[in-house]
Coordinates of N, CA and C in Angstrom, one line a residue:
M654 N 13.6 4.7 -16.4 CA 14.1 3.5 -17.0 C 14.4 2.4 -16.0
R655 N 14.2 1.2 -16.3 CA 14.3 0.1 -15.3 C 15.8 -0.2 -15.0
S656 N 16.0 -0.7 -13.8 CA 17.3 -1.1 -13.4 C 17.8 -2.2 -14.3
Q657 N 19.0 -2.3 -14.6 CA 19.6 -3.3 -15.4 C 20.4 -4.3 -14.7
R658 N 20.0 -4.6 -13.4 CA 20.7 -5.5 -12.6 C 19.9 -6.7 -12.2
P659 N 20.4 -7.9 -12.1 CA 19.6 -9.0 -11.6 C 19.4 -8.8 -10.1
R660 N 18.4 -9.5 -9.5 CA 18.1 -9.4 -8.1 C 18.8 -10.5 -7.3
N661 N 19.7 -11.2 -7.9 CA 20.4 -12.3 -7.2 C 21.6 -11.7 -6.5
P662 N 21.8 -11.9 -5.2 CA 23.0 -11.3 -4.5 C 24.3 -11.8 -5.1
S663 N 24.3 -13.1 -5.6 CA 25.5 -13.6 -6.1 C 25.9 -12.9 -7.4
L664 N 25.0 -12.2 -8.1 CA 25.3 -11.5 -9.4 C 25.3 -10.0 -9.2
S665 N 24.9 -9.6 -8.0 CA 24.8 -8.1 -7.8 C 24.9 -7.9 -6.3
A666 N 25.4 -6.7 -6.0 CA 25.4 -6.4 -4.5 C 24.1 -5.9 -4.0
Q667 N 23.1 -5.6 -4.9 CA 21.8 -5.1 -4.5 C 21.0 -6.3 -4.0
Q668 N 20.3 -6.1 -2.9 CA 19.5 -7.1 -2.2 C 18.1 -7.0 -2.8
P669 N 17.4 -8.1 -2.9 CA 16.0 -8.1 -3.4 C 15.1 -7.3 -2.4
A670 N 14.0 -6.8 -3.0 CA 13.0 -6.1 -2.2 C 12.4 -7.1 -1.2
P671 N 12.0 -6.6 0.0 CA 11.4 -7.5 1.0 C 10.1 -8.1 0.4
Q672 N 9.9 -9.3 0.8 CA 8.7 -10.1 0.4 C 7.5 -9.7 1.2
I673 N 6.4 -9.4 0.5 CA 5.2 -9.1 1.2 C 4.4 -10.4 1.3
T674 N 4.0 -10.7 2.6 CA 3.3 -12.0 2.8 C 1.9 -11.7 3.2
V675 N 1.0 -12.6 2.9 CA -0.4 -12.5 3.2 C -0.7 -13.8 4.0
A676 N -1.4 -13.6 5.1 CA -1.8 -14.8 6.0 C -2.5 -15.8 5.1
G677 N -2.0 -17.0 5.2 CA -2.7 -18.1 4.4 C -2.3 -18.2 3.0
L678 N -1.4 -17.3 2.5 CA -1.1 -17.3 1.1 C 0.4 -17.1 0.9
S679 N 1.1 -18.2 0.7 CA 2.6 -18.1 0.6 C 3.0 -17.6 -0.7
A680 N 4.2 -17.0 -0.8 CA 4.6 -16.5 -2.1 C 4.8 -17.6 -3.1
E681 N 5.0 -18.8 -2.7 CA 5.2 -19.9 -3.6 C 3.8 -20.5 -4.2
S682 N 2.7 -20.0 -3.6 CA 1.4 -20.6 -4.0 C 0.7 -19.9 -5.1
T683 N 1.2 -18.7 -5.6 CA 0.5 -18.0 -6.7 C 0.9 -18.6 -8.0
P684 N 0.0 -18.4 -9.0 CA 0.2 -18.9 -10.3 C 1.5 -18.3 -10.9
L685 N 1.8 -17.0 -10.6 CA 3.0 -16.4 -11.1 C 4.2 -17.0 -10.6
S686 N 4.3 -17.3 -9.3 CA 5.4 -17.9 -8.7 C 5.6 -19.4 -9.2
R687 N 4.5 -20.1 -9.4 CA 4.6 -21.4 -9.9 C 5.1 -21.4 -11.4
L688 N 4.7 -20.4 -12.2 CA 5.2 -20.3 -13.5 C 6.7 -20.0 -13.6
I689 N 7.1 -19.1 -12.7 CA 8.5 -18.8 -12.7 C 9.4 -20.0 -12.2
H690 N 8.8 -20.7 -11.3 CA 9.5 -21.9 -10.8 C 9.6 -22.9 -12.0
L691 N 8.6 -23.1 -12.8 CA 8.7 -24.0 -14.0 C 9.7 -23.5 -14.9
L692 N 9.9 -22.2 -15.1 CA 10.9 -21.7 -16.0 C 12.3 -22.0 -15.4
S693 N 12.4 -22.2 -14.1 CA 13.7 -22.5 -13.5 C 14.0 -24.0 -13.5
G694 N 13.1 -24.8 -14.0 CA 13.3 -26.2 -14.0 C 13.4 -26.8 -12.6
D695 N 14.3 -27.7 -12.4 CA 14.4 -28.3 -11.1 C 15.2 -27.5 -10.1
D696 N 15.7 -26.4 -10.5 CA 16.5 -25.5 -9.6 C 15.6 -25.0 -8.5
P697 N 16.2 -24.7 -7.4 CA 15.4 -24.0 -6.3 C 14.9 -22.7 -6.9
I698 N 13.9 -22.1 -6.3 CA 13.4 -20.8 -6.8 C 14.5 -19.8 -6.8
S699 N 14.8 -19.2 -7.9 CA 15.9 -18.3 -8.0 C 15.5 -16.9 -8.2
L700 N 16.0 -15.9 -7.4 CA 15.6 -14.6 -7.6 C 16.2 -13.9 -8.8
A701 N 17.2 -14.6 -9.4 CA 17.7 -14.1 -10.7 C 17.1 -14.7 -11.9
D702 N 16.1 -15.5 -11.7 CA 15.4 -16.1 -12.9 C 16.3 -16.8 -13.9
T703 N 17.2 -17.6 -13.4 CA 18.2 -18.2 -14.3 C 17.6 -19.1 -15.3
G704 N 16.4 -19.5 -15.2 CA 15.8 -20.4 -16.2 C 15.6 -19.6 -17.6
I705 N 15.6 -18.3 -17.6 CA 15.4 -17.6 -18.8 C 16.7 -17.3 -19.5
T706 N 17.9 -17.6 -18.9 CA 19.2 -17.3 -19.6 C 19.4 -17.9 -20.9
P707 N 18.9 -19.1 -21.3 CA 19.1 -19.6 -22.6 C 18.3 -18.9 -23.7
L708 N 17.4 -18.0 -23.4 CA 16.5 -17.4 -24.4 C 17.3 -16.4 -25.2
C709 N 16.8 -16.2 -26.4 CA 17.5 -15.2 -27.3 C 17.1 -13.8 -26.9
R710 N 17.9 -12.8 -27.4 CA 17.7 -11.4 -27.0 C 16.3 -10.9 -27.3
D711 N 15.6 -11.3 -28.4 CA 14.3 -10.9 -28.6 C 13.3 -11.4 -27.6
R712 N 13.4 -12.6 -27.2 CA 12.5 -13.2 -26.2 C 12.7 -12.6 -24.8
L713 N 14.0 -12.3 -24.5 CA 14.3 -11.6 -23.2 C 13.7 -10.2 -23.2
D714 N 13.8 -9.6 -24.4 CA 13.2 -8.2 -24.5 C 11.7 -8.3 -24.3
A715 N 11.1 -9.3 -25.0 CA 9.6 -9.4 -24.8 C 9.2 -9.7 -23.4
I716 N 10.0 -10.6 -22.7 CA 9.7 -10.9 -21.3 C 9.9 -9.7 -20.5
A717 N 10.9 -8.9 -20.7 CA 11.1 -7.7 -19.9 C 10.0 -6.7 -20.1
G718 N 9.6 -6.5 -21.3 CA 8.5 -5.5 -21.6 C 7.1 -6.0 -21.0
N719 N 6.8 -7.3 -21.3 CA 5.5 -7.8 -20.8 C 5.5 -7.9 -19.3
A720 N 6.6 -8.3 -18.7 CA 6.6 -8.4 -17.2 C 6.5 -7.1 -16.6
S721 N 7.1 -6.1 -17.2 CA 7.0 -4.7 -16.6 C 5.6 -4.2 -16.8
H722 N 4.9 -4.5 -17.9 CA 3.5 -4.1 -18.1 C 2.6 -4.8 -17.1
E723 N 2.8 -6.1 -16.9 CA 2.0 -6.8 -15.9 C 2.2 -6.2 -14.5
G724 N 3.4 -5.9 -14.1 CA 3.7 -5.3 -12.8 C 3.0 -4.0 -12.7
D725 N 3.0 -3.2 -13.7 CA 2.3 -1.9 -13.7 C 0.8 -2.1 -13.5
N726 N 0.2 -3.2 -14.2 CA -1.2 -3.5 -14.1 C -1.5 -3.9 -12.6
C727 N -0.7 -4.7 -12.0 CA -0.9 -5.1 -10.6 C -1.0 -3.9 -9.7
L728 N 0.0 -3.0 -9.9 CA 0.0 -1.8 -9.1 C -1.3 -0.9 -9.3
A729 N -1.7 -0.8 -10.6 CA -2.9 0.0 -10.9 C -4.1 -0.6 -10.2
C730 N -4.2 -1.9 -10.3 CA -5.4 -2.6 -9.7 C -5.4 -2.5 -8.1
A731 N -4.2 -2.6 -7.5 CA -4.1 -2.4 -6.1 C -4.5 -1.0 -5.7
Q732 N -4.0 0.0 -6.5 CA -4.4 1.4 -6.2 C -5.9 1.6 -6.4
L733 N -6.5 1.0 -7.4 CA -7.9 1.1 -7.6 C -8.7 0.5 -6.4
L734 N -8.3 -0.7 -5.9 CA -9.0 -1.3 -4.8 C -8.9 -0.4 -3.6
L735 N -7.7 0.1 -3.3 CA -7.5 1.0 -2.2 C -8.4 2.3 -2.3
S736 N -8.5 2.8 -3.5 CA -9.3 4.0 -3.7 C -10.8 3.7 -3.5
L737 N -11.2 2.6 -3.9 CA -12.6 2.2 -3.7 C -12.9 2.0 -2.2
M738 N -11.9 1.4 -1.5 CA -12.1 1.2 0.0 C -12.2 2.6 0.6
E739 N -11.3 3.5 0.2 CA -11.3 4.8 0.8 C -12.6 5.5 0.6
T740 N -13.1 5.5 -0.6 CA -14.4 6.1 -0.9 C -15.5 5.5 -0.1
T741 N -15.5 4.2 0.0 CA -16.5 3.5 0.8 C -16.5 3.9 2.2
L742 N -15.3 4.0 2.8 CA -15.2 4.4 4.2 C -15.6 5.8 4.4
E743 N -15.2 6.7 3.5 CA -15.5 8.1 3.6 C -17.0 8.4 3.5
N744 N -17.8 7.5 2.9 CA -19.2 7.7 2.7 C -20.0 6.8 3.7
D745 N -19.4 6.5 4.8 CA -20.1 5.7 5.8 C -20.7 4.4 5.4
C746 N -20.0 3.7 4.5 CA -20.5 2.4 4.0 C -19.4 1.4 4.2
P747 N -18.9 1.2 5.5 CA -17.8 0.3 5.7 C -18.1 -1.1 5.3
P748 N -17.2 -1.8 4.7 CA -17.4 -3.2 4.4 C -17.4 -4.0 5.7
D749 N -18.0 -5.2 5.7 CA -17.9 -6.1 6.9 C -16.5 -6.6 7.0
N750 N -16.2 -7.2 8.2 CA -14.8 -7.7 8.4 C -14.3 -8.7 7.4
H751 N -15.2 -9.6 7.0 CA -14.8 -10.6 6.0 C -14.4 -9.9 4.6
Q752 N -15.2 -8.9 4.2 CA -14.9 -8.2 3.0 C -13.7 -7.4 3.1
L753 N -13.5 -6.8 4.2 CA -12.3 -6.0 4.5 C -11.0 -6.9 4.5
L754 N -11.1 -8.0 5.1 CA -10.0 -9.0 5.1 C -9.7 -9.5 3.7
S755 N -10.7 -9.8 2.9 CA -10.6 -10.2 1.6 C -9.9 -9.2 0.7
L756 N -10.4 -7.9 0.8 CA -9.8 -6.8 0.1 C -8.3 -6.6 0.4
A757 N -8.0 -6.7 1.7 CA -6.6 -6.5 2.1 C -5.7 -7.6 1.5
R758 N -6.3 -8.9 1.5 CA -5.5 -10.0 0.9 C -5.3 -9.8 -0.6
H759 N -6.3 -9.3 -1.3 CA -6.2 -9.0 -2.7 C -5.1 -8.0 -3.0
V760 N -5.2 -6.9 -2.2 CA -4.2 -5.8 -2.4 C -2.8 -6.3 -2.1
L761 N -2.6 -7.0 -1.1 CA -1.3 -7.5 -0.7 C -0.8 -8.5 -1.8
R762 N -1.6 -9.3 -2.3 CA -1.2 -10.2 -3.4 C -0.8 -9.5 -4.6
L763 N -1.6 -8.5 -5.0 CA -1.3 -7.6 -6.1 C 0.1 -7.0 -6.0
L764 N 0.3 -6.4 -4.8 CA 1.6 -5.8 -4.5 C 2.8 -6.8 -4.6
R765 N 2.6 -8.0 -4.0 CA 3.6 -9.0 -4.1 C 3.9 -9.4 -5.5
D766 N 2.8 -9.6 -6.3 CA 2.9 -10.0 -7.7 C 3.6 -8.8 -8.5
Q767 N 3.3 -7.6 -8.2 CA 3.9 -6.5 -8.8 C 5.4 -6.5 -8.6
Q768 N 5.8 -6.7 -7.4 CA 7.3 -6.8 -7.1 C 7.9 -7.9 -7.9
R769 N 7.2 -9.1 -8.0 CA 7.8 -10.2 -8.7 C 7.9 -10.0 -10.2
W770 N 6.8 -9.4 -10.8 CA 6.8 -9.1 -12.2 C 8.0 -8.1 -12.5
H771 N 8.2 -7.1 -11.7 CA 9.3 -6.2 -11.9 C 10.7 -6.8 -11.7
T772 N 10.8 -7.8 -10.8 CA 12.0 -8.5 -10.7 C 12.3 -9.3 -11.9
L773 N 11.3 -10.0 -12.5 CA 11.4 -10.7 -13.7 C 11.8 -9.8 -14.8
A774 N 11.2 -8.6 -14.9 CA 11.5 -7.7 -16.0 C 12.9 -7.2 -15.9
D775 N 13.4 -6.9 -14.7 CA 14.7 -6.4 -14.4 C 15.7 -7.5 -14.8
N776 N 15.5 -8.7 -14.4 CA 16.4 -9.8 -14.8 C 16.4 -10.1 -16.2
A777 N 15.3 -10.1 -16.9 CA 15.3 -10.4 -18.3 C 16.0 -9.2 -19.1
A778 N 15.8 -8.0 -18.7 CA 16.6 -6.9 -19.3 C 18.1 -7.0 -19.0
Y779 N 18.4 -7.4 -17.8 CA 19.9 -7.6 -17.5 C 20.5 -8.7 -18.4
Y780 N 19.8 -9.8 -18.5 CA 20.4 -10.9 -19.4 C 20.4 -10.5 -20.8
R781 N 19.4 -9.7 -21.3 CA 19.3 -9.2 -22.6 C 20.5 -8.3 -22.9
D782 N 20.8 -7.4 -21.9 CA 21.9 -6.5 -22.1 C 23.3 -7.0 -21.8
H783 N 23.3 -8.2 -21.1 CA 24.6 -8.8 -20.8 C 24.6 -10.3 -21.2
P784 N 24.7 -10.5 -22.5 CA 24.6 -11.9 -23.1 C 25.7 -12.8 -22.6
Q785 N 26.8 -12.2 -22.3 CA 27.9 -13.1 -21.8 C 27.6 -13.7 -20.4
V786 N 27.0 -12.9 -19.6 CA 26.6 -13.4 -18.3 C 25.5 -14.5 -18.4
A787 N 24.5 -14.2 -19.3 CA 23.4 -15.1 -19.5 C 24.0 -16.5 -20.1
A788 N 24.9 -16.4 -21.0 CA 25.5 -17.6 -21.6 C 26.3 -18.4 -20.5
R789 N 27.0 -17.7 -19.7 CA 27.8 -18.4 -18.6 C 26.8 -19.1 -17.7
I790 N 25.7 -18.4 -17.3 CA 24.8 -19.0 -16.3 C 24.1 -20.2 -17.0
A791 N 23.7 -20.0 -18.3 CA 23.0 -21.1 -19.0 C 23.8 -22.3 -19.1
A792 N 25.1 -22.1 -19.4 CA 26.1 -23.2 -19.5 C 26.2 -23.9 -18.2
A793 N 26.3 -23.2 -17.1 CA 26.4 -23.8 -15.8 C 25.2 -24.6 -15.5
R794 N 24.0 -24.0 -15.8 CA 22.8 -24.8 -15.5 C 22.7 -26.0 -16.4
A795 N 23.1 -26.0 -17.6 CA 23.1 -27.1 -18.5 C 24.0 -28.2 -18.0
G796 N 25.1 -27.8 -17.5 CA 26.1 -28.8 -16.9 C 25.6 -29.5 -15.7
N797 N 24.6 -28.9 -15.0 CA 24.0 -29.5 -13.8 C 22.9 -30.4 -14.1
C798 N 22.5 -30.6 -15.3 CA 21.4 -31.5 -15.7 C 21.8 -32.9 -15.7

């Protein structure tokens, strides 16, 4: 079962997972990170995904489930790419340096996206299970507009 805590240190003592970075590809440049930033409005990027706090329980539940599913898909794709690389190397068919670098970047991006999807799933589940916290954060955000 997923953790029911937000990843924001101000809401929980637990620290977020370390960010995986890829040379030339910042965490803020992926479609997933841009989408989450849009959900947060004009707020700085928030690890607690405060932009989803006004949503109803059913939508938070859907976000939690779908984000968890997408995170699992990212991990499965990364594992598949690594398995293909392993098989290629074991059979004396090593990719050229450009292909190897491209593969490494894809795997790292998938792993970073997997972490972010699961953070979103955790936060949505937390807000779903703690509507009083979500309401307090949503009210504070609305007052800052």
